[in-house]
């Protein structure tokens, strides 16, 4: 099994702001980001639940942290597309206990985070989602997913015990 310490290596340039001047050079020059975007999912979820939770979790980071979102895309024909994250999103998995510990570490480090609870699979809209989370004290949350953004080393510490999603 792969652990966070043997996760696929991230890009290896010196700064996320280093930008080659042409497209070919940009494609050939990988970047090493000072920050990390990570999603941690509970390892007992159905595939559709993992995908659903991941989509919701990363949307929270993108809306709260505009600096993690790049510029809009455009193809050669001039068709415009929405902007996406500027850096990779790494997806991890772990037990319910690993997820709970990761939330505690995220809170102790005051890192930006989004959470997804099992209750949200049964709700039908945003207001109901917020009400479902609000109804449960933090210690009682049935966590199934967590997204976090922050300095690479801090996020690595938050993810202690998690493994890269296969």
PDB file of C-alpha atoms in Angstrom:
ATOM      1  CA  UNK A   1       0.000   0.000   0.000  1.00  0.00           C
ATOM      2  CA  UNK A   2       1.139   3.496  -0.753  1.00  0.00           C
ATOM      3  CA  UNK A   3       1.408   5.906   2.157  1.00  0.00           C
ATOM      4  CA  UNK A   4       1.543   9.645   2.145  1.00  0.00           C
ATOM      5  CA  UNK A   5       5.322   9.441   2.385  1.00  0.00           C
ATOM      6  CA  UNK A   6       5.578   7.401  -0.793  1.00  0.00           C
ATOM      7  CA  UNK A   7       2.982   9.409  -2.682  1.00  0.00           C
ATOM      8  CA  UNK A   8       3.734  10.274  -6.288  1.00  0.00           C
ATOM      9  CA  UNK A   9       6.293  13.054  -6.360  1.00  0.00           C
ATOM     10  CA  UNK A  10       5.028  16.525  -6.930  1.00  0.00           C
ATOM     11  CA  UNK A  11       6.465  18.724  -9.625  1.00  0.00           C
ATOM     12  CA  UNK A  12       9.992  19.950  -9.015  1.00  0.00           C
ATOM     13  CA  UNK A  13      10.677  23.520 -10.123  1.00  0.00           C
ATOM     14  CA  UNK A  14      11.506  26.186  -7.598  1.00  0.00           C
ATOM     15  CA  UNK A  15       8.327  28.231  -7.458  1.00  0.00           C
ATOM     16  CA  UNK A  16       4.697  27.961  -8.436  1.00  0.00           C
ATOM     17  CA  UNK A  17       5.072  31.434  -9.915  1.00  0.00           C
ATOM     18  CA  UNK A  18       7.950  30.556 -12.267  1.00  0.00           C
ATOM     19  CA  UNK A  19       6.518  30.740 -15.761  1.00  0.00           C
ATOM     20  CA  UNK A  20       8.362  29.890 -18.961  1.00  0.00           C
ATOM     21  CA  UNK A  21       7.632  32.238 -21.843  1.00  0.00           C
ATOM     22  CA  UNK A  22       6.291  29.742 -24.377  1.00  0.00           C
ATOM     23  CA  UNK A  23       3.802  26.876 -24.260  1.00  0.00           C
ATOM     24  CA  UNK A  24       6.334  24.147 -25.120  1.00  0.00           C
ATOM     25  CA  UNK A  25       8.692  25.307 -22.378  1.00  0.00           C
ATOM     26  CA  UNK A  26       5.793  25.527 -19.938  1.00  0.00           C
ATOM     27  CA  UNK A  27       4.800  21.927 -20.652  1.00  0.00           C
ATOM     28  CA  UNK A  28       8.404  20.757 -20.192  1.00  0.00           C
ATOM     29  CA  UNK A  29       9.047  22.653 -16.947  1.00  0.00           C
ATOM     30  CA  UNK A  30       7.242  21.042 -14.018  1.00  0.00           C
ATOM     31  CA  UNK A  31       6.521  23.173 -10.973  1.00  0.00           C
ATOM     32  CA  UNK A  32       6.964  22.444  -7.297  1.00  0.00           C
ATOM     33  CA  UNK A  33       4.197  24.122  -5.343  1.00  0.00           C
ATOM     34  CA  UNK A  34       4.744  25.566  -1.885  1.00  0.00           C
ATOM     35  CA  UNK A  35       1.191  24.618  -0.979  1.00  0.00           C
ATOM     36  CA  UNK A  36      -0.874  21.478  -1.299  1.00  0.00           C
ATOM     37  CA  UNK A  37      -4.533  20.819  -2.016  1.00  0.00           C
ATOM     38  CA  UNK A  38      -5.592  17.469  -0.607  1.00  0.00           C
ATOM     39  CA  UNK A  39      -8.822  15.540  -0.263  1.00  0.00           C
ATOM     40  CA  UNK A  40      -9.085  12.769   2.318  1.00  0.00           C
ATOM     41  CA  UNK A  41     -11.917  10.280   1.852  1.00  0.00           C
ATOM     42  CA  UNK A  42     -13.116   7.531   4.139  1.00  0.00           C
ATOM     43  CA  UNK A  43     -12.010   4.200   2.734  1.00  0.00           C
ATOM     44  CA  UNK A  44     -15.397   2.461   3.037  1.00  0.00           C
ATOM     45  CA  UNK A  45     -17.337   4.663   0.581  1.00  0.00           C
ATOM     46  CA  UNK A  46     -18.946   3.459  -2.631  1.00  0.00           C
ATOM     47  CA  UNK A  47     -17.250   4.786  -5.798  1.00  0.00           C
ATOM     48  CA  UNK A  48     -20.113   7.200  -6.550  1.00  0.00           C
ATOM     49  CA  UNK A  49     -19.887   8.555  -2.993  1.00  0.00           C
ATOM     50  CA  UNK A  50     -16.141   9.167  -3.346  1.00  0.00           C
ATOM     51  CA  UNK A  51     -16.660  11.095  -6.574  1.00  0.00           C
ATOM     52  CA  UNK A  52     -19.601  13.082  -5.205  1.00  0.00           C
ATOM     53  CA  UNK A  53     -17.829  13.995  -1.968  1.00  0.00           C
ATOM     54  CA  UNK A  54     -14.620  14.962  -3.800  1.00  0.00           C
ATOM     55  CA  UNK A  55     -16.481  17.304  -6.152  1.00  0.00           C
ATOM     56  CA  UNK A  56     -18.283  19.041  -3.293  1.00  0.00           C
ATOM     57  CA  UNK A  57     -15.166  19.279  -1.127  1.00  0.00           C
ATOM     58  CA  UNK A  58     -12.919  20.906  -3.712  1.00  0.00           C
ATOM     59  CA  UNK A  59     -15.641  23.373  -4.662  1.00  0.00           C
ATOM     60  CA  UNK A  60     -15.419  24.714  -1.113  1.00  0.00           C
ATOM     61  CA  UNK A  61     -11.700  25.395  -1.419  1.00  0.00           C
ATOM     62  CA  UNK A  62     -12.042  27.027  -4.817  1.00  0.00           C
ATOM     63  CA  UNK A  63     -14.680  29.476  -3.653  1.00  0.00           C
ATOM     64  CA  UNK A  64     -12.957  30.428  -0.395  1.00  0.00           C
ATOM     65  CA  UNK A  65      -9.394  30.631  -1.719  1.00  0.00           C
ATOM     66  CA  UNK A  66      -9.316  32.514  -5.025  1.00  0.00           C
ATOM     67  CA  UNK A  67      -5.509  32.305  -5.092  1.00  0.00           C
ATOM     68  CA  UNK A  68      -5.681  28.555  -5.773  1.00  0.00           C
ATOM     69  CA  UNK A  69      -7.682  29.106  -8.962  1.00  0.00           C
ATOM     70  CA  UNK A  70      -5.878  29.897 -12.206  1.00  0.00           C
ATOM     71  CA  UNK A  71      -7.008  31.830 -15.245  1.00  0.00           C
ATOM     72  CA  UNK A  72      -9.858  30.737 -17.543  1.00  0.00           C
ATOM     73  CA  UNK A  73      -9.030  28.430 -20.438  1.00  0.00           C
ATOM     74  CA  UNK A  74      -9.518  29.023 -24.132  1.00  0.00           C
ATOM     75  CA  UNK A  75      -9.020  26.644 -27.044  1.00  0.00           C
ATOM     76  CA  UNK A  76      -7.456  27.519 -30.395  1.00  0.00           C
ATOM     77  CA  UNK A  77     -10.895  28.393 -31.776  1.00  0.00           C
ATOM     78  CA  UNK A  78     -11.460  30.993 -29.056  1.00  0.00           C
ATOM     79  CA  UNK A  79     -14.033  28.936 -27.111  1.00  0.00           C
ATOM     80  CA  UNK A  80     -13.874  29.953 -23.457  1.00  0.00           C
ATOM     81  CA  UNK A  81     -13.816  27.495 -20.528  1.00  0.00           C
ATOM     82  CA  UNK A  82     -13.924  28.011 -16.782  1.00  0.00           C
ATOM     83  CA  UNK A  83     -10.815  28.448 -14.679  1.00  0.00           C
ATOM     84  CA  UNK A  84      -9.629  25.510 -12.574  1.00  0.00           C
ATOM     85  CA  UNK A  85      -7.160  24.973  -9.751  1.00  0.00           C
ATOM     86  CA  UNK A  86      -3.615  26.092 -10.487  1.00  0.00           C
ATOM     87  CA  UNK A  87      -2.124  22.987  -8.916  1.00  0.00           C
ATOM     88  CA  UNK A  88      -2.890  19.278  -8.621  1.00  0.00           C
ATOM     89  CA  UNK A  89      -5.440  17.993  -6.132  1.00  0.00           C
ATOM     90  CA  UNK A  90      -4.081  14.948  -4.319  1.00  0.00           C
ATOM     91  CA  UNK A  91      -6.669  12.411  -3.157  1.00  0.00           C
ATOM     92  CA  UNK A  92      -6.052  10.235  -0.120  1.00  0.00           C
ATOM     93  CA  UNK A  93      -8.080   7.689   1.811  1.00  0.00           C
ATOM     94  CA  UNK A  94      -8.177   6.445   5.356  1.00  0.00           C
ATOM     95  CA  UNK A  95     -10.345   5.025   8.089  1.00  0.00           C
ATOM     96  CA  UNK A  96     -12.933   7.000  10.003  1.00  0.00           C
ATOM     97  CA  UNK A  97     -10.362   7.383  12.792  1.00  0.00           C
ATOM     98  CA  UNK A  98      -7.743   8.775  10.392  1.00  0.00           C
ATOM     99  CA  UNK A  99     -10.315  11.227   9.050  1.00  0.00           C
ATOM    100  CA  UNK A 100     -11.298  12.390  12.550  1.00  0.00           C
ATOM    101  CA  UNK A 101      -7.652  12.874  13.536  1.00  0.00           C
ATOM    102  CA  UNK A 102      -7.013  14.778  10.291  1.00  0.00           C
ATOM    103  CA  UNK A 103      -9.893  17.146  11.037  1.00  0.00           C
ATOM    104  CA  UNK A 104      -8.498  17.769  14.532  1.00  0.00           C
ATOM    105  CA  UNK A 105      -5.033  18.497  13.104  1.00  0.00           C
ATOM    106  CA  UNK A 106      -6.525  20.767  10.440  1.00  0.00           C
ATOM    107  CA  UNK A 107      -8.364  22.749  13.095  1.00  0.00           C
ATOM    108  CA  UNK A 108      -5.315  22.984  15.375  1.00  0.00           C
ATOM    109  CA  UNK A 109      -3.325  24.421  12.458  1.00  0.00           C
ATOM    110  CA  UNK A 110      -6.191  26.723  11.406  1.00  0.00           C
ATOM    111  CA  UNK A 111      -5.926  25.516   7.797  1.00  0.00           C
ATOM    112  CA  UNK A 112      -8.711  26.220   5.293  1.00  0.00           C
ATOM    113  CA  UNK A 113     -10.915  23.142   5.109  1.00  0.00           C
ATOM    114  CA  UNK A 114     -14.156  21.741   3.793  1.00  0.00           C
ATOM    115  CA  UNK A 115     -15.914  18.713   5.216  1.00  0.00           C
ATOM    116  CA  UNK A 116     -18.442  16.206   3.991  1.00  0.00           C
ATOM    117  CA  UNK A 117     -20.523  14.035   6.334  1.00  0.00           C
ATOM    118  CA  UNK A 118     -22.485  10.869   5.616  1.00  0.00           C
ATOM    119  CA  UNK A 119     -25.700  12.823   6.220  1.00  0.00           C
ATOM    120  CA  UNK A 120     -25.069  14.891   3.090  1.00  0.00           C
ATOM    121  CA  UNK A 121     -25.633  11.872   0.838  1.00  0.00           C
ATOM    122  CA  UNK A 122     -29.316  11.974   1.893  1.00  0.00           C
ATOM    123  CA  UNK A 123     -29.959  15.703   1.477  1.00  0.00           C
ATOM    124  CA  UNK A 124     -31.172  17.298  -1.702  1.00  0.00           C
ATOM    125  CA  UNK A 125     -29.928  20.887  -1.679  1.00  0.00           C
ATOM    126  CA  UNK A 126     -27.446  23.330  -0.201  1.00  0.00           C
ATOM    127  CA  UNK A 127     -29.618  24.619   2.646  1.00  0.00           C
ATOM    128  CA  UNK A 128     -30.367  21.060   3.778  1.00  0.00           C
ATOM    129  CA  UNK A 129     -26.637  20.236   3.617  1.00  0.00           C
ATOM    130  CA  UNK A 130     -25.737  23.101   5.934  1.00  0.00           C
ATOM    131  CA  UNK A 131     -28.596  22.212   8.304  1.00  0.00           C
ATOM    132  CA  UNK A 132     -27.424  18.581   8.457  1.00  0.00           C
ATOM    133  CA  UNK A 133     -23.911  19.635   9.497  1.00  0.00           C
ATOM    134  CA  UNK A 134     -25.168  22.305  11.898  1.00  0.00           C
ATOM    135  CA  UNK A 135     -27.381  19.756  13.705  1.00  0.00           C
ATOM    136  CA  UNK A 136     -24.447  17.639  14.904  1.00  0.00           C
ATOM    137  CA  UNK A 137     -21.672  18.611  17.356  1.00  0.00           C
ATOM    138  CA  UNK A 138     -18.176  18.251  15.851  1.00  0.00           C
ATOM    139  CA  UNK A 139     -17.365  15.164  17.948  1.00  0.00           C
ATOM    140  CA  UNK A 140     -20.478  13.444  16.569  1.00  0.00           C
ATOM    141  CA  UNK A 141     -19.989  14.240  12.885  1.00  0.00           C
ATOM    142  CA  UNK A 142     -19.993  11.122  10.684  1.00  0.00           C
ATOM    143  CA  UNK A 143     -17.097  12.333   8.545  1.00  0.00           C
ATOM    144  CA  UNK A 144     -16.610  10.828   5.099  1.00  0.00           C
ATOM    145  CA  UNK A 145     -14.449  13.513   3.484  1.00  0.00           C
ATOM    146  CA  UNK A 146     -12.176  16.442   4.198  1.00  0.00           C
ATOM    147  CA  UNK A 147     -10.448  18.882   1.852  1.00  0.00           C
ATOM    148  CA  UNK A 148      -7.567  21.016   3.041  1.00  0.00           C
ATOM    149  CA  UNK A 149      -5.192  23.590   1.596  1.00  0.00           C
ATOM    150  CA  UNK A 150      -2.026  24.931   3.126  1.00  0.00           C
ATOM    151  CA  UNK A 151       1.740  24.754   3.231  1.00  0.00           C
ATOM    152  CA  UNK A 152       2.940  21.372   1.979  1.00  0.00           C
ATOM    153  CA  UNK A 153       4.501  20.304   5.277  1.00  0.00           C
ATOM    154  CA  UNK A 154       1.419  21.276   7.305  1.00  0.00           C
ATOM    155  CA  UNK A 155      -0.923  19.378   4.976  1.00  0.00           C
ATOM    156  CA  UNK A 156       1.414  16.355   5.090  1.00  0.00           C
ATOM    157  CA  UNK A 157       1.143  16.394   8.899  1.00  0.00           C
ATOM    158  CA  UNK A 158      -2.651  16.657   8.716  1.00  0.00           C
ATOM    159  CA  UNK A 159      -2.733  13.572   6.472  1.00  0.00           C
ATOM    160  CA  UNK A 160      -0.652  11.398   8.808  1.00  0.00           C
ATOM    161  CA  UNK A 161      -1.899   7.819   8.557  1.00  0.00           C
ATOM    162  CA  UNK A 162      -3.689   8.364   5.225  1.00  0.00           C
ATOM    163  CA  UNK A 163      -2.649   6.716   1.979  1.00  0.00           C
ATOM    164  CA  UNK A 164      -2.896   7.844  -1.611  1.00  0.00           C
ATOM    165  CA  UNK A 165      -6.201   6.834  -3.169  1.00  0.00           C
ATOM    166  CA  UNK A 166      -5.610   3.990  -5.635  1.00  0.00           C
TER     167      UNK A 166
END
